[in-house]
Tab-separated table of C-alpha atoms in Angstrom:
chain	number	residue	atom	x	y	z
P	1	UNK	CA	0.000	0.000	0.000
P	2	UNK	CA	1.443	3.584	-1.117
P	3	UNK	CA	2.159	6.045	1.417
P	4	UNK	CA	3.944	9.480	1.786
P	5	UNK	CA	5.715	10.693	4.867
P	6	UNK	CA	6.295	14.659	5.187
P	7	UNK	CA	10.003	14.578	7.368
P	8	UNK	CA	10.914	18.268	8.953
P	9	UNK	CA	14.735	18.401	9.450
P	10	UNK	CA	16.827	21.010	11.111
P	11	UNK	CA	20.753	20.948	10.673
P	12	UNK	CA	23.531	20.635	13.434
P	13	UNK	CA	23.946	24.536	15.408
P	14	UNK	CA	28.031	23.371	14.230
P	15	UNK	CA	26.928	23.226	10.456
P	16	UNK	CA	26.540	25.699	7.666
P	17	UNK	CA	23.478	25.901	5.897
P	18	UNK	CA	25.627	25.088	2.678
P	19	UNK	CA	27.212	21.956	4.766
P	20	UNK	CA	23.885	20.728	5.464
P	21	UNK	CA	22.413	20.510	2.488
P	22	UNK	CA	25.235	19.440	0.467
P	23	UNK	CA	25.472	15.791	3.270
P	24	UNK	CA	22.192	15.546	2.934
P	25	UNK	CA	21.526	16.263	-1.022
P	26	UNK	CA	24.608	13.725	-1.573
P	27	UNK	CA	25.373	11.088	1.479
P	28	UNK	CA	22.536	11.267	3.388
P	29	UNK	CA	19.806	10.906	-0.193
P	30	UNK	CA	21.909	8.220	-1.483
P	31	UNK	CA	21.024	6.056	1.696
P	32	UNK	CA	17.816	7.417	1.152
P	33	UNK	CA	17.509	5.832	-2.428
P	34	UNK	CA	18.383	2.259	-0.905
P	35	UNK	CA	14.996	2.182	0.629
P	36	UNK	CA	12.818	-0.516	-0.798
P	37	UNK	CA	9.328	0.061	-2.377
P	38	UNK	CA	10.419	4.164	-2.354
P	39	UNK	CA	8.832	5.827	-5.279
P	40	UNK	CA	9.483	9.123	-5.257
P	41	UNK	CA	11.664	11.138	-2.931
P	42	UNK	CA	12.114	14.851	-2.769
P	43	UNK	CA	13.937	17.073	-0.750
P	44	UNK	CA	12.838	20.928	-0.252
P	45	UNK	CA	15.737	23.043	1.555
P	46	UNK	CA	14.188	26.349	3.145
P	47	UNK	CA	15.467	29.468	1.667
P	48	UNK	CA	13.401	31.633	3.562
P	49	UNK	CA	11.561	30.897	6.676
P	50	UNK	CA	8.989	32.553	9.028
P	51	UNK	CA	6.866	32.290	12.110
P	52	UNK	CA	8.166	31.970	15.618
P	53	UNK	CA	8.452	34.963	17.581
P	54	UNK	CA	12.053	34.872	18.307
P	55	UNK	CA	13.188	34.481	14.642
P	56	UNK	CA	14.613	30.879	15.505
P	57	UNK	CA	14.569	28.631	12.848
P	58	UNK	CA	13.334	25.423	13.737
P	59	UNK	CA	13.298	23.724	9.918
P	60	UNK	CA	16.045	23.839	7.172
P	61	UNK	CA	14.987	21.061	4.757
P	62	UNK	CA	11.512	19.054	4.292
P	63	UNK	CA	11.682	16.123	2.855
P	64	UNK	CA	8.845	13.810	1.013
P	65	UNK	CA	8.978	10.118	0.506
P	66	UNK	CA	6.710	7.965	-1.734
P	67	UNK	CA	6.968	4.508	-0.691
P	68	UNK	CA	4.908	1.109	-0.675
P	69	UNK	CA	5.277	-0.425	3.292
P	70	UNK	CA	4.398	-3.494	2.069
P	71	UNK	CA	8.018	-4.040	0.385
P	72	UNK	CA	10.497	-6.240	2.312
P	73	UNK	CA	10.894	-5.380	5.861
P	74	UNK	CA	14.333	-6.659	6.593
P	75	UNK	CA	15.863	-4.800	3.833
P	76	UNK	CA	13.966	-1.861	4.829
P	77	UNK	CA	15.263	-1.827	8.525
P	78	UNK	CA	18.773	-2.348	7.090
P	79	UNK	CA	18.607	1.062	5.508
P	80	UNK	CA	16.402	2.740	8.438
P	81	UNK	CA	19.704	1.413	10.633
P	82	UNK	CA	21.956	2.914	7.999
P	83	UNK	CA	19.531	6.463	8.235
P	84	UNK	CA	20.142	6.488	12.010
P	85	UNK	CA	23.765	5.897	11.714
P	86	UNK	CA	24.062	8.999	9.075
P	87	UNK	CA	21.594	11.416	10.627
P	88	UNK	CA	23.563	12.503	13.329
P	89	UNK	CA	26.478	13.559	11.162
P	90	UNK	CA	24.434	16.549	9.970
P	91	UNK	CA	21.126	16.746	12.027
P	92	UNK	CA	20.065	18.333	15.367
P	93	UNK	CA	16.347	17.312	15.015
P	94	UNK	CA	14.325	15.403	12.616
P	95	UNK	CA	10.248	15.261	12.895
P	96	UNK	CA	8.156	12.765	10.589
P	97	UNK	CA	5.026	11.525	10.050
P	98	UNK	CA	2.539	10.038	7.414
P	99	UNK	CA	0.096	12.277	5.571
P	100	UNK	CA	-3.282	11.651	3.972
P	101	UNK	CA	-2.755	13.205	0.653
P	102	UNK	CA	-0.473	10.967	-1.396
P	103	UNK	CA	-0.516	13.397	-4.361
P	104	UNK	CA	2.764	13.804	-6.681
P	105	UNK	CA	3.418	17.140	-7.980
P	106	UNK	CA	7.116	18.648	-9.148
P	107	UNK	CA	6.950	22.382	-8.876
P	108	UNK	CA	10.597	24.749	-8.818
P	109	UNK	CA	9.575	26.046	-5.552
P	110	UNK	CA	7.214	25.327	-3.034
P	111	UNK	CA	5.601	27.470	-0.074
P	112	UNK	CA	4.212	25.581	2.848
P	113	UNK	CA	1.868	26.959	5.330
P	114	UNK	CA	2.380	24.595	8.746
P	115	UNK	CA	-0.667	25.265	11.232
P	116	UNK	CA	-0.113	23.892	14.729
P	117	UNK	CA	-4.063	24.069	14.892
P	118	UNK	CA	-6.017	23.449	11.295
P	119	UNK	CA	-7.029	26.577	9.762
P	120	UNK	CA	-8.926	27.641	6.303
P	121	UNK	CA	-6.685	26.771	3.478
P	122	UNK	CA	-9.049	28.929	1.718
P	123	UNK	CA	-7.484	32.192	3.002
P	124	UNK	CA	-4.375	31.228	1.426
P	125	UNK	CA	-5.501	30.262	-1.664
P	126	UNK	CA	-7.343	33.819	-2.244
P	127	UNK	CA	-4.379	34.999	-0.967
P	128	UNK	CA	-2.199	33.584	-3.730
P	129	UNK	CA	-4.432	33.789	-6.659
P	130	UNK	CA	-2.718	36.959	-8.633
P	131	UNK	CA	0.601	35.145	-8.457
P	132	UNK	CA	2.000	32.820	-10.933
P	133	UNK	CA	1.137	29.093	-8.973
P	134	UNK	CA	1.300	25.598	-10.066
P	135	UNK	CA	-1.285	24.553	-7.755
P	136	UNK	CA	-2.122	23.985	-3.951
P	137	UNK	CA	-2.023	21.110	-2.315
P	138	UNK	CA	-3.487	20.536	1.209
P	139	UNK	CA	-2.663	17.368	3.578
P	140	UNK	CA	-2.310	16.639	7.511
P	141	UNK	CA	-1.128	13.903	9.235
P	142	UNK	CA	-2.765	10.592	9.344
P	143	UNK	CA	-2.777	9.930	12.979
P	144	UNK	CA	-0.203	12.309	14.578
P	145	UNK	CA	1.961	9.462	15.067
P	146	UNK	CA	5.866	10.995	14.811
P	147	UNK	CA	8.848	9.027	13.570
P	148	UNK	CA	11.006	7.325	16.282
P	149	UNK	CA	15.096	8.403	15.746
P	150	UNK	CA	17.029	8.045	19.252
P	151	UNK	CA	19.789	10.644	19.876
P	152	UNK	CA	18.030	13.462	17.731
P	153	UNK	CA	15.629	16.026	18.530
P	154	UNK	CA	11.952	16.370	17.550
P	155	UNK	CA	9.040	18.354	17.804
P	156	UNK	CA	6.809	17.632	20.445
P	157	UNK	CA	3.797	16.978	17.992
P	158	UNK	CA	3.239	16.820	14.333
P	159	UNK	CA	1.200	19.891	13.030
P	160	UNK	CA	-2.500	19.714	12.244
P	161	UNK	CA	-2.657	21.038	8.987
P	162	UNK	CA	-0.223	21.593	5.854
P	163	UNK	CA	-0.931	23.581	2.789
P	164	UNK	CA	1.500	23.342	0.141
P	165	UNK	CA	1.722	26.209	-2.617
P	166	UNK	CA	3.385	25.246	-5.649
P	167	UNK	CA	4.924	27.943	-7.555
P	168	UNK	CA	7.847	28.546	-9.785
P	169	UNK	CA	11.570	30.724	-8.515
P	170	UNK	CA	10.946	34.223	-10.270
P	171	UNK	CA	7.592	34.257	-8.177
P	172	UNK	CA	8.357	32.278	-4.903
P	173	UNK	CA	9.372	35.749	-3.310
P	174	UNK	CA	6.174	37.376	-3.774
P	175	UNK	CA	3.832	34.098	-2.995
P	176	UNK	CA	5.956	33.473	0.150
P	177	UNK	CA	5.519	37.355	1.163
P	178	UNK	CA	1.653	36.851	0.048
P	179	UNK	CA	1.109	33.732	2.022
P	180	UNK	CA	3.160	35.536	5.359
P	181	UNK	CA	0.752	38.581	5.014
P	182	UNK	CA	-2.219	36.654	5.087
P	183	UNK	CA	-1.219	34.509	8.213
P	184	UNK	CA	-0.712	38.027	10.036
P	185	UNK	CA	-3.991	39.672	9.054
P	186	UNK	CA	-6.086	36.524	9.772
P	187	UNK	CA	-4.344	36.551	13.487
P	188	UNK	CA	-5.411	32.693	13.407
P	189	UNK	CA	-4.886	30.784	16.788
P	190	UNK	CA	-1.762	28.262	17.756
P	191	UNK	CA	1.521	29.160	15.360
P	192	UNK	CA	1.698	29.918	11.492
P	193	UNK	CA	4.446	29.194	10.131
P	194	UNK	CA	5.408	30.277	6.289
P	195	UNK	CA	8.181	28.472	4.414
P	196	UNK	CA	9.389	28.832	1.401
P	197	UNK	CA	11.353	26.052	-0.187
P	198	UNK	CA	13.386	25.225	-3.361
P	199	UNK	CA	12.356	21.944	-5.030
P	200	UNK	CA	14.998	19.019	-5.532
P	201	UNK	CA	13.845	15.549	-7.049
P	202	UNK	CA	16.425	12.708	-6.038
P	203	UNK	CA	13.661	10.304	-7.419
């Protein structure tokens, strides 16, 4: 049976941004690739983040993994072992979890609206509309259920609601700045948080 997992990753405090992405668009995604029944696999570094009061940054790189979990499961631990061994050379924290909307789609750039409490997708949407999109795509977890990886950080819950905004990298700027502007005037409960992402297919 197909499923997707969204993964939120956040580099080591001791790495570059640059460092970061290059383990994990070479080392770390060829392990990746090893993964039996994995269909597609995408990784989405942040380029420009928003939404915690402080300015930290909490995610560098979102990942998305296609994959059937009926393939074989003693192969697939194999690799999960080889995941855990890699992770910590370049990761702080690492939060997954399966979604309900199994959906491909292969936009440049991608904005993602992450609601710790669901909200109207619509607003964003309306929000977006003069820009130049390829499409929105909404999703949220399918039980809350978060990824176990011992020695790394996580967040303590997976959010309730993700809206995706594809778009292309001449007008990512402006939908990213669109999407942050309507977070602040809707002053919706729990935390917003508005990322904007470059796309990178491994598979």
């Amino acid at each position: 049976m197909l499923k997707k997992r969204l993964i939120f990753l956040r580099k080591r405090p001791d790495l570059s941004f640059q460092a970061f992405n290059e383990h994990w668009a070479g080392p770390h995604g060829d392990i990746v690739l090893n993964l039996p029944g994995l269909t597609e696999y995408v990784q989405n570094p942040v380029v420009r983040y928003a939404g915690t009061p402080d300015g930290e940054r909490l995610v560098d790189g979102l990942a998305e993994l296609w994959d059937d979990n009926d393939a074989d499961p003693a192969t697939a631990a194999r690799v999960v072992g080889e995941l855990q061994d890699d992770e910590p050379r370049f990761l702080d924290s690492l939060t997954g979890f399966s979604v309900t909307n199994l959906d491909s789609y292969d936009p440049e750039a991608k904005v993602w609206v992450i609601g710790d409490q669901p909200f109207n997708p619509g607003l964003f949407a309306e929000a977006v509309a003069s820009s130049a999109i390829g499409g929105v795509l909404e999703t949220e977890p399918t039980n809350g259920r978060l990824m176990n990886r011992p020695g790394l950080l996580h967040e303590p819950a997976a959010p309730q609601r993700i809206l995706t905004i594809g778009t292309t990298h001449i007008a990512a700027p402006a939908v990213h700045e669109a999407a942050l502007q309507a977070a602040e005037n809707a002053a919706l409960p729990g935390r917003i948080r508005v990322l904007l992402t470059h796309s990178r297919r491994i598979l």
